[in-house]
């Protein structure tokens, strides 16, 4: 799985994947009758269509990572912890004598482990000295490889505090930086590809709440619509489920949006689907 992610999704082309979302549930589901997943969303089936719902414990809800599931996969999945908060789960685990009842929550990157992402990347990719430029394209520093950075990053630039990564040019090995308030760091409109719906087919335009990262405390209100002038948009060379572009227009600007990350859409407590940021 790790090798597939490295080859398909971007350590060489600097796209920022959510590897948990790309878990291959289909292969597992074909081999077993039901898969019991310890994550904390919930599932409903009104009108014969399975729905993926947020878990009752919003601090531990994993519906963001499961937004790539389809009807077949949901039909083979059970979420026994969806209606229980984490402290209660620990209490029950301790009561029945499970050895991991008081184990600390995992903080490591899935499929990688509890090591800094920079350290992991340096094990896989060679260093290559490049330049850092400001918004006027003036060189103001050097770095050890553009692909070791992410949008919005400040640490590791060896620059004064008010410098953040705004763009990464891997082909030319250039890191672009700007101030915290840079328009390149704060966007109200983005394009999505590889769109996936979980259940009902919703017509566009559609008003939803969206998460652009897992640790986003409050989903952002936005409208999904068919992308205008889609032919002018540079698309990633990925094998996608649906290559048609969708535009997400947010009510308020969103910070540090990175190509390749997943936008997950919600209507109320229901996770309705996802798309990949172009």
Short mmCIF file of C-alpha atoms in Angstrom, two decimals, residues 31-165:
data_model
loop_
_atom_site.label_atom_id
_atom_site.label_comp_id
_atom_site.label_asym_id
_atom_site.label_seq_id
_atom_site.Cartn_x
_atom_site.Cartn_y
_atom_site.Cartn_z
CA UNK A 31 -13.19 -11.58 1.12
CA UNK A 32 -15.37 -11.20 4.21
CA UNK A 33 -19.03 -10.85 4.98
CA UNK A 34 -18.74 -7.85 7.29
CA UNK A 35 -15.84 -5.60 8.20
CA UNK A 36 -15.97 -4.16 11.70
CA UNK A 37 -14.15 -0.84 11.64
CA UNK A 38 -13.15 0.69 14.96
CA UNK A 39 -13.32 4.22 13.59
CA UNK A 40 -16.02 6.45 14.96
CA UNK A 41 -18.51 7.42 12.29
CA UNK A 42 -22.00 5.98 12.05
CA UNK A 43 -24.11 4.48 9.28
CA UNK A 44 -27.75 4.75 8.28
CA UNK A 45 -29.86 3.22 5.49
CA UNK A 46 -32.99 5.24 4.75
CA UNK A 47 -34.71 4.33 1.51
CA UNK A 48 -32.28 1.50 0.81
CA UNK A 49 -29.28 3.83 0.42
CA UNK A 50 -26.45 3.58 2.92
CA UNK A 51 -25.35 6.87 4.47
CA UNK A 52 -22.07 7.70 6.18
CA UNK A 53 -22.79 9.83 9.24
CA UNK A 54 -20.50 11.68 11.61
CA UNK A 55 -19.67 9.90 14.85
CA UNK A 56 -21.22 11.24 18.03
CA UNK A 57 -17.73 12.08 19.34
CA UNK A 58 -16.73 14.88 16.98
CA UNK A 59 -13.21 14.95 18.43
CA UNK A 60 -12.64 11.41 17.17
CA UNK A 61 -14.95 11.31 14.16
CA UNK A 62 -13.26 9.58 11.23
CA UNK A 63 -15.84 10.19 8.51
CA UNK A 64 -13.32 12.46 6.75
CA UNK A 65 -11.01 9.49 6.18
CA UNK A 66 -13.87 7.21 5.15
CA UNK A 67 -15.33 9.62 2.60
CA UNK A 68 -14.08 7.46 -0.27
CA UNK A 69 -16.30 4.50 0.61
CA UNK A 70 -19.04 3.41 -1.79
CA UNK A 71 -22.35 1.61 -1.29
CA UNK A 72 -20.84 -1.87 -1.59
CA UNK A 73 -18.16 -1.13 0.98
CA UNK A 74 -20.63 0.43 3.39
CA UNK A 75 -22.93 -2.57 3.03
CA UNK A 76 -20.07 -4.74 4.31
CA UNK A 77 -19.07 -2.43 7.17
CA UNK A 78 -20.18 -2.06 10.78
CA UNK A 79 -19.41 0.92 13.02
CA UNK A 80 -20.07 -0.29 16.57
CA UNK A 81 -18.48 2.78 18.18
CA UNK A 82 -20.31 5.42 16.18
CA UNK A 83 -22.71 6.27 19.00
CA UNK A 84 -20.17 6.15 21.85
CA UNK A 85 -17.72 8.84 22.94
CA UNK A 86 -14.05 7.91 23.38
CA UNK A 87 -13.96 8.15 27.23
CA UNK A 88 -16.85 5.67 27.38
CA UNK A 89 -15.03 3.37 24.96
CA UNK A 90 -12.00 3.41 27.25
CA UNK A 91 -14.19 2.71 30.29
CA UNK A 92 -15.77 -0.32 28.62
CA UNK A 93 -12.39 -1.56 27.41
CA UNK A 94 -10.99 -1.32 30.93
CA UNK A 95 -14.06 -3.02 32.38
CA UNK A 96 -13.64 -6.06 30.13
CA UNK A 97 -9.88 -6.16 30.64
CA UNK A 98 -8.57 -5.15 27.23
CA UNK A 99 -4.80 -4.52 27.39
CA UNK A 100 -5.00 -1.34 25.31
CA UNK A 101 -7.68 0.33 27.43
CA UNK A 102 -5.38 3.13 28.57
CA UNK A 103 -3.05 3.25 25.60
CA UNK A 104 -2.32 6.75 24.33
CA UNK A 105 -4.08 7.83 21.15
CA UNK A 106 -2.04 7.21 18.02
CA UNK A 107 -0.51 10.39 16.60
CA UNK A 108 1.66 8.84 13.90
CA UNK A 109 1.15 9.16 10.17
CA UNK A 110 -0.69 6.10 8.85
CA UNK A 111 1.45 3.61 6.90
CA UNK A 112 4.55 5.52 8.06
CA UNK A 113 4.65 5.45 11.85
CA UNK A 114 5.44 7.89 14.60
CA UNK A 115 8.26 9.76 12.87
CA UNK A 116 8.38 13.31 11.48
CA UNK A 117 7.14 13.47 7.88
CA UNK A 118 10.32 15.32 6.86
CA UNK A 119 12.44 12.45 8.22
CA UNK A 120 10.34 9.91 6.34
CA UNK A 121 10.61 11.83 3.06
CA UNK A 122 14.38 12.19 3.41
CA UNK A 123 14.60 8.40 3.67
CA UNK A 124 12.83 8.07 0.32
CA UNK A 125 13.92 11.12 -1.65
CA UNK A 126 17.38 12.63 -2.26
CA UNK A 127 18.14 16.17 -1.17
CA UNK A 128 18.61 18.75 -3.91
CA UNK A 129 19.55 22.36 -3.20
CA UNK A 130 17.13 24.91 -4.66
CA UNK A 131 16.17 28.54 -4.20
CA UNK A 132 13.47 30.28 -2.17
CA UNK A 133 11.79 33.33 -3.71
CA UNK A 134 9.37 35.96 -2.41
CA UNK A 135 6.21 37.19 -4.12
CA UNK A 136 8.24 39.46 -6.41
CA UNK A 137 10.23 36.33 -7.45
CA UNK A 138 13.36 37.71 -5.79
CA UNK A 139 15.67 35.06 -4.35
CA UNK A 140 15.83 35.36 -0.58
CA UNK A 141 17.19 31.98 0.46
CA UNK A 142 18.02 28.36 -0.34
CA UNK A 143 16.57 25.00 0.68
CA UNK A 144 17.40 21.27 0.42
CA UNK A 145 14.50 20.25 -1.79
CA UNK A 146 11.12 21.72 -2.72
CA UNK A 147 9.32 18.43 -2.14
CA UNK A 148 10.16 18.52 1.58
CA UNK A 149 7.78 21.47 2.10
CA UNK A 150 4.03 21.90 2.20
CA UNK A 151 1.71 24.85 1.61
CA UNK A 152 1.47 27.12 4.64
CA UNK A 153 4.67 25.80 6.23
CA UNK A 154 6.86 28.24 8.14
CA UNK A 155 9.39 26.06 9.95
CA UNK A 156 12.54 24.98 8.15
CA UNK A 157 12.70 27.97 5.79
CA UNK A 158 15.56 29.66 7.66
CA UNK A 159 13.86 33.00 7.05
CA UNK A 160 12.34 35.68 9.31
CA UNK A 161 9.11 34.57 11.06
CA UNK A 162 6.59 36.19 8.69
CA UNK A 163 7.38 33.93 5.74
CA UNK A 164 5.13 31.03 4.73
CA UNK A 165 5.26 28.62 1.80
#
